[in-house]
mmCIF file of C-alpha atoms in Angstrom:
data_model
loop_
_atom_site.group_PDB
_atom_site.id
_atom_site.type_symbol
_atom_site.label_atom_id
_atom_site.label_comp_id
_atom_site.label_asym_id
_atom_site.label_seq_id
_atom_site.Cartn_x
_atom_site.Cartn_y
_atom_site.Cartn_z
ATOM 1 C CA CYS A 1 -34.199 34.747 92.203
ATOM 2 C CA HIS A 2 -30.863 35.803 90.693
ATOM 3 C CA GLY A 3 -31.459 33.557 87.682
ATOM 4 C CA LEU A 4 -34.958 34.990 87.139
ATOM 5 C CA VAL A 5 -33.681 38.571 87.297
ATOM 6 C CA ALA A 6 -30.836 37.773 84.917
ATOM 7 C CA GLU A 7 -33.235 36.096 82.481
ATOM 8 C CA THR A 8 -35.623 39.082 82.595
ATOM 9 C CA ILE A 9 -32.820 41.548 81.950
ATOM 10 C CA SER A 10 -31.463 39.374 79.132
ATOM 11 C CA GLN A 11 -34.854 39.235 77.429
ATOM 12 C CA ASP A 12 -35.000 43.041 77.394
ATOM 13 C CA MET A 13 -31.678 43.238 75.570
ATOM 14 C CA GLY A 14 -31.126 43.050 71.842
ATOM 15 C CA LEU A 15 -29.026 40.228 70.362
ATOM 16 C CA GLY A 16 -25.914 42.374 70.045
ATOM 17 C CA GLN A 17 -26.255 43.794 73.546
ATOM 18 C CA ARG A 18 -26.706 40.314 75.044
ATOM 19 C CA ALA A 19 -23.633 39.065 73.219
ATOM 20 C CA ARG A 20 -21.536 41.989 74.466
ATOM 21 C CA SER A 21 -22.816 41.407 78.008
ATOM 22 C CA HIS A 22 -21.723 37.762 77.862
ATOM 23 C CA LEU A 23 -18.380 38.847 76.411
ATOM 24 C CA ARG A 24 -17.725 41.151 79.354
ATOM 25 C CA ALA A 25 -18.770 38.438 81.819
ATOM 26 C CA ALA A 26 -16.461 35.863 80.205
ATOM 27 C CA GLN A 27 -13.535 38.275 80.245
ATOM 28 C CA ALA A 28 -14.185 39.194 83.879
ATOM 29 C CA LEU A 29 -14.314 35.541 84.958
ATOM 30 C CA GLU A 30 -11.094 34.757 83.113
ATOM 31 C CA ARG A 31 -9.351 37.683 84.784
ATOM 32 C CA TYR A 32 -10.566 36.511 88.194
ATOM 33 C CA HIS A 33 -9.703 32.824 87.817
ATOM 34 C CA GLY A 34 -6.611 33.209 85.642
ATOM 35 C CA ASP A 35 -5.284 29.958 84.174
ATOM 36 C CA THR A 36 -6.668 27.753 86.929
ATOM 37 C CA ASP A 37 -8.946 24.830 86.078
ATOM 38 C CA GLY A 38 -12.140 23.934 87.891
ATOM 39 C CA PRO A 39 -15.929 23.887 87.638
ATOM 40 C CA HIS A 40 -15.903 27.617 86.843
ATOM 41 C CA LEU A 41 -14.825 26.602 83.315
ATOM 42 C CA PHE A 42 -18.453 25.637 82.584
ATOM 43 C CA THR A 43 -19.674 29.146 83.397
ATOM 44 C CA VAL A 44 -16.861 30.706 81.391
ATOM 45 C CA ALA A 45 -17.631 28.460 78.427
ATOM 46 C CA GLU A 46 -21.337 29.274 78.605
ATOM 47 C CA HIS A 47 -20.629 33.006 78.515
ATOM 48 C CA TRP A 48 -18.231 32.626 75.572
ATOM 49 C CA PHE A 49 -20.849 30.513 73.776
ATOM 50 C CA HIS A 50 -23.450 33.286 74.079
ATOM 51 C CA ALA A 51 -20.880 36.014 73.354
ATOM 52 C CA VAL A 52 -20.911 35.140 69.632
ATOM 53 C CA PRO A 53 -21.033 37.216 67.395
ATOM 54 C CA ALA A 54 -19.510 39.888 69.659
ATOM 55 C CA ALA A 55 -16.618 37.464 70.221
ATOM 56 C CA PRO A 56 -15.037 35.062 67.695
ATOM 57 C CA ALA A 57 -16.590 31.596 67.624
ATOM 58 C CA ASP A 58 -13.048 30.190 67.924
ATOM 59 C CA THR A 59 -12.822 31.538 71.482
ATOM 60 C CA GLY A 60 -16.062 29.823 72.462
ATOM 61 C CA ILE A 61 -14.869 26.574 70.908
ATOM 62 C CA ASP A 62 -11.610 26.697 72.857
ATOM 63 C CA ALA A 63 -13.485 27.434 76.092
ATOM 64 C CA ALA A 64 -15.925 24.568 75.492
ATOM 65 C CA LEU A 65 -13.126 22.108 74.748
ATOM 66 C CA ARG A 66 -11.219 23.192 77.858
ATOM 67 C CA ALA A 67 -14.327 22.722 80.002
ATOM 68 C CA ALA A 68 -14.962 19.340 78.374
ATOM 69 C CA GLY A 69 -11.398 18.258 79.086
ATOM 70 C CA TRP A 70 -11.725 19.175 82.755
ATOM 71 C CA ALA A 71 -15.084 17.377 82.969
ATOM 72 C CA GLN A 72 -13.658 14.192 81.470
ATOM 73 C CA THR A 73 -10.833 14.076 84.010
ATOM 74 C CA HIS A 74 -13.331 14.532 86.847
ATOM 75 C CA VAL A 75 -15.750 11.812 85.670
ATOM 76 C CA ALA A 76 -18.360 14.404 84.676
ATOM 77 C CA HIS A 77 -19.053 12.675 81.367
ATOM 78 C CA ARG A 78 -22.485 14.210 80.745
ATOM 79 C CA ALA A 79 -21.063 17.700 81.222
ATOM 80 C CA ALA A 80 -18.162 16.828 78.919
ATOM 81 C CA VAL A 81 -20.519 15.711 76.151
ATOM 82 C CA ASP A 82 -22.592 18.885 76.582
ATOM 83 C CA GLN A 83 -19.471 21.001 76.127
ATOM 84 C CA LEU A 84 -18.438 19.027 73.047
ATOM 85 C CA HIS A 85 -21.878 19.620 71.550
ATOM 86 C CA ALA A 86 -21.487 23.327 72.312
ATOM 87 C CA ALA A 87 -18.126 23.357 70.522
ATOM 88 C CA LEU A 88 -19.645 21.733 67.448
ATOM 89 C CA ALA A 89 -22.578 24.144 67.520
ATOM 90 C CA LEU A 90 -20.133 27.039 67.370
ATOM 91 C CA ILE A 91 -18.103 25.337 64.649
ATOM 92 C CA ALA A 92 -21.310 25.132 62.585
ATOM 93 C CA THR A 93 -21.623 28.944 62.711
ATOM 94 C CA ILE A 94 -18.216 29.482 61.153
ATOM 95 C CA PRO A 95 -18.211 30.210 57.392
ATOM 96 C CA ASP A 96 -16.430 27.649 55.258
ATOM 97 C CA ASP A 97 -13.328 29.783 54.833
ATOM 98 C CA ARG A 98 -13.053 30.346 58.591
ATOM 99 C CA LEU A 99 -13.647 26.649 59.216
ATOM 100 C CA SER A 100 -10.667 25.904 57.021
ATOM 101 C CA GLN A 101 -8.584 28.375 59.009
ATOM 102 C CA LEU A 102 -9.706 26.745 62.250
ATOM 103 C CA LEU A 103 -8.720 23.286 61.050
ATOM 104 C CA ILE A 104 -5.356 24.533 59.807
ATOM 105 C CA ALA A 105 -4.930 26.323 63.168
ATOM 106 C CA ALA A 106 -2.182 28.605 61.843
ATOM 107 C CA THR A 107 0.215 25.703 61.307
ATOM 108 C CA SER A 108 1.550 24.114 58.151
ATOM 109 C CA TYR A 109 0.782 20.632 56.866
ATOM 110 C CA THR A 110 4.284 19.509 57.848
ATOM 111 C CA ASP A 111 4.039 20.820 61.411
ATOM 112 C CA PRO A 112 3.465 17.968 63.923
ATOM 113 C CA GLN A 113 0.941 20.224 65.667
ATOM 114 C CA PHE A 114 -1.153 20.275 62.502
ATOM 115 C CA GLY A 115 -1.729 16.541 62.729
ATOM 116 C CA ALA A 116 -2.626 16.926 66.404
ATOM 117 C CA VAL A 117 -5.244 19.570 65.545
ATOM 118 C CA CYS A 118 -6.850 17.319 62.923
ATOM 119 C CA ILE A 119 -6.858 14.317 65.239
ATOM 120 C CA ARG A 120 -8.409 16.364 68.043
ATOM 121 C CA ILE A 121 -11.248 17.596 65.843
ATOM 122 C CA ARG A 122 -11.788 14.106 64.483
ATOM 123 C CA GLU A 123 -12.004 12.681 68.007
ATOM 124 C CA LEU A 124 -14.478 15.394 68.912
ATOM 125 C CA CYS A 125 -16.623 14.478 65.908
ATOM 126 C CA ASP A 126 -16.464 10.767 66.754
ATOM 127 C CA ILE A 127 -17.738 11.423 70.261
ATOM 128 C CA VAL A 128 -20.826 13.330 69.119
ATOM 129 C CA GLY A 129 -21.299 11.563 65.782
ATOM 130 C CA ASP A 130 -20.639 14.506 63.450
ATOM 131 C CA ARG A 131 -19.413 13.106 60.123
ATOM 132 C CA ASP A 132 -19.624 16.345 58.140
ATOM 133 C CA LEU A 133 -16.752 17.922 60.056
ATOM 134 C CA ALA A 134 -14.832 14.669 60.486
ATOM 135 C CA VAL A 135 -14.287 14.289 56.727
ATOM 136 C CA PRO A 136 -12.408 17.585 56.122
ATOM 137 C CA ALA A 137 -10.353 16.968 59.258
ATOM 138 C CA MET A 138 -9.413 13.490 57.973
ATOM 139 C CA TRP A 139 -8.703 14.926 54.498
ATOM 140 C CA ARG A 140 -6.184 17.348 55.963
ATOM 141 C CA LEU A 141 -4.689 14.627 58.110
ATOM 142 C CA ALA A 142 -4.214 12.513 54.966
ATOM 143 C CA ILE A 143 -2.270 15.340 53.311
ATOM 144 C CA HIS A 144 -0.255 15.790 56.502
ATOM 145 C CA HIS A 145 0.655 12.068 56.446
ATOM 146 C CA TRP A 146 1.699 12.337 52.793
ATOM 147 C CA MET A 147 3.907 15.372 53.364
ATOM 148 C CA ALA A 148 5.440 13.790 56.472
ATOM 149 C CA GLY A 149 6.158 10.547 54.599
ATOM 150 C CA HIS A 150 3.751 8.521 56.733
ATOM 151 C CA PHE A 151 2.364 6.597 53.769
ATOM 152 C CA GLU A 152 1.203 3.549 55.721
ATOM 153 C CA ALA A 153 -0.799 5.822 58.015
ATOM 154 C CA GLY A 154 -2.204 7.546 54.945
ATOM 155 C CA ILE A 155 -3.419 4.235 53.528
ATOM 156 C CA GLY A 156 -5.052 3.372 56.836
ATOM 157 C CA LEU A 157 -6.778 6.742 56.918
ATOM 158 C CA GLY A 158 -7.964 6.364 53.318
ATOM 159 C CA ASN A 159 -9.546 3.025 54.141
ATOM 160 C CA GLN A 160 -11.225 4.531 57.203
ATOM 161 C CA LEU A 161 -12.737 7.238 55.006
ATOM 162 C CA LEU A 162 -14.117 4.614 52.622
ATOM 163 C CA GLU A 163 -15.596 2.744 55.584
ATOM 164 C CA LEU A 164 -17.134 5.995 56.801
ATOM 165 C CA ALA A 165 -18.788 6.492 53.401
ATOM 166 C CA GLY A 166 -20.437 3.086 53.583
ATOM 167 C CA SER A 167 -22.606 2.362 50.550
ATOM 168 C CA ASP A 168 -23.030 6.039 49.598
ATOM 169 C CA ASP A 169 -21.309 6.418 46.227
ATOM 170 C CA THR A 170 -21.638 10.221 46.364
ATOM 171 C CA ALA A 171 -20.262 10.793 49.887
ATOM 172 C CA SER A 172 -17.454 13.272 50.512
ATOM 173 C CA ALA A 173 -15.811 10.585 52.644
ATOM 174 C CA ARG A 174 -15.598 8.278 49.619
ATOM 175 C CA LEU A 175 -13.999 10.981 47.459
ATOM 176 C CA ALA A 176 -11.543 11.933 50.218
ATOM 177 C CA GLY A 177 -10.785 8.257 50.819
ATOM 178 C CA HIS A 178 -9.886 7.520 47.192
ATOM 179 C CA ILE A 179 -7.671 10.606 46.993
ATOM 180 C CA ALA A 180 -5.985 9.748 50.301
ATOM 181 C CA LEU A 181 -5.270 6.218 49.079
ATOM 182 C CA GLY A 182 -3.991 7.475 45.742
ATOM 183 C CA ILE A 183 -1.478 9.935 47.157
ATOM 184 C CA ALA A 184 -0.284 7.329 49.678
ATOM 185 C CA HIS A 185 0.187 4.527 47.127
ATOM 186 C CA LEU A 186 2.001 6.715 44.578
ATOM 187 C CA PRO A 187 5.249 7.358 46.542
ATOM 188 C CA ARG A 188 5.321 3.706 47.593
ATOM 189 C CA GLY A 189 5.742 2.730 43.941
ATOM 190 C CA GLU A 190 2.243 1.247 43.803
ATOM 191 C CA ALA A 191 1.195 3.168 40.706
ATOM 192 C CA ASP A 192 -1.514 0.682 39.644
ATOM 193 C CA LEU A 193 -3.259 0.954 43.009
ATOM 194 C CA ALA A 194 -2.863 4.714 42.931
ATOM 195 C CA ALA A 195 -4.374 4.875 39.416
ATOM 196 C CA ARG A 196 -7.400 2.857 40.498
ATOM 197 C CA ASN A 197 -8.148 5.299 43.298
ATOM 198 C CA PHE A 198 -7.373 8.417 41.288
ATOM 199 C CA ASP A 199 -9.699 7.258 38.495
ATOM 200 C CA GLU A 200 -12.508 6.693 40.997
ATOM 201 C CA ALA A 201 -11.948 10.152 42.468
ATOM 202 C CA VAL A 202 -11.824 11.880 39.065
ATOM 203 C CA ALA A 203 -15.087 10.185 38.086
ATOM 204 C CA MET A 204 -16.725 11.413 41.293
ATOM 205 C CA CYS A 205 -15.519 14.966 40.629
ATOM 206 C CA ASP A 206 -16.788 14.827 37.048
ATOM 207 C CA ALA A 207 -20.185 13.774 38.421
ATOM 208 C CA GLY A 208 -20.240 16.810 40.709
ATOM 209 C CA HIS A 209 -19.717 14.900 43.952
ATOM 210 C CA ASP A 210 -16.785 17.112 44.983
ATOM 211 C CA ALA A 211 -18.855 20.181 45.864
ATOM 212 C CA ALA A 212 -19.431 19.384 49.547
ATOM 213 C CA LEU A 213 -15.790 18.555 50.215
ATOM 214 C CA GLY A 214 -14.646 21.581 48.236
ATOM 215 C CA ARG A 215 -16.663 23.883 50.484
ATOM 216 C CA SER A 216 -14.866 22.732 53.637
ATOM 217 C CA VAL A 217 -11.218 22.397 52.562
ATOM 218 C CA THR A 218 -8.735 24.876 51.149
ATOM 219 C CA GLU A 219 -7.817 22.676 48.177
ATOM 220 C CA GLU A 220 -9.991 22.197 45.106
ATOM 221 C CA PRO A 221 -10.510 18.394 45.045
ATOM 222 C CA ALA A 222 -11.041 18.180 41.258
ATOM 223 C CA VAL A 223 -7.782 20.038 40.594
ATOM 224 C CA PHE A 224 -5.869 18.315 43.379
ATOM 225 C CA VAL A 225 -6.680 14.782 42.210
ATOM 226 C CA ARG A 226 -5.966 15.552 38.542
ATOM 227 C CA VAL A 227 -2.505 16.910 39.327
ATOM 228 C CA PHE A 228 -1.584 13.752 41.242
ATOM 229 C CA SER A 229 -3.270 11.523 38.693
ATOM 230 C CA ALA A 230 -1.240 13.200 35.944
ATOM 231 C CA LEU A 231 1.983 12.508 37.845
ATOM 232 C CA ASN A 232 0.933 8.891 38.358
ATOM 233 C CA ARG A 233 0.106 8.450 34.674
ATOM 234 C CA TRP A 234 3.548 9.783 33.809
ATOM 235 C CA VAL A 235 5.070 7.190 36.169
ATOM 236 C CA LEU A 236 3.060 4.506 34.347
ATOM 237 C CA GLY A 237 4.414 5.729 31.004
ATOM 238 C CA ASP A 238 1.108 7.224 29.858
ATOM 239 C CA VAL A 239 2.497 10.585 28.749
ATOM 240 C CA THR A 240 -0.574 11.500 26.682
ATOM 241 C CA GLY A 241 -2.898 10.750 29.585
ATOM 242 C CA ALA A 242 -0.671 12.707 31.953
ATOM 243 C CA GLU A 243 -0.750 15.756 29.686
ATOM 244 C CA GLN A 244 -4.507 15.514 29.335
ATOM 245 C CA GLN A 245 -5.078 15.314 33.089
ATOM 246 C CA MET A 246 -2.722 18.210 33.743
ATOM 247 C CA GLY A 247 -4.473 20.260 31.082
ATOM 248 C CA GLU A 248 -7.834 19.603 32.748
ATOM 249 C CA ALA A 249 -6.363 20.593 36.106
ATOM 250 C CA MET A 250 -5.198 23.900 34.677
#
């Protein structure tokens, strides 16, 4: 009876009013339960999910992931998957610039927590099979590995991106994979291998296959790869080629 009454009242509300109602309910439940974990996390997460756009999608994502984490530790796998799907549904509502902010999570590329954020999102995507979000997360993780000096890990990640792309020559994963391999091979003194990957990536950008990746990361892939390719060409002694690539990047 309670559910029927609540549904009837909800149907009489406008979208904004419903969202604000869910926002107040989520806040009230969090005040009541505090930081304690338990099955109430599902109800809290559901309210935060429906509180968008009155509440930031980020809050709903955090609530869904927390509920999913509790479910996984209590062998409630179906509930955990449902919460992960809810998190991805909210992620899909975030504009590209906000998505980038979410992935960066207010940390720098060199911060160990940054890598943890990327890995967490990638794991989430693996569970529910979402490749579109996995690629930008892996791209950022590749840059994190490069800046942290984890070049072997960067090469492994680049190869995983190429595997993810499969036979699709236009896939964002393929572009990200070649760039990840290039920036990992370069500081290892493997300039020939780096050049091979940079050239593949530049060709993909020239063909317009960088648009999808460019919409979901803060860097401009066509500029990014040309800057590193120019540096690599200089290492190989190709000064003219280096100047040309840098000019195109500018």
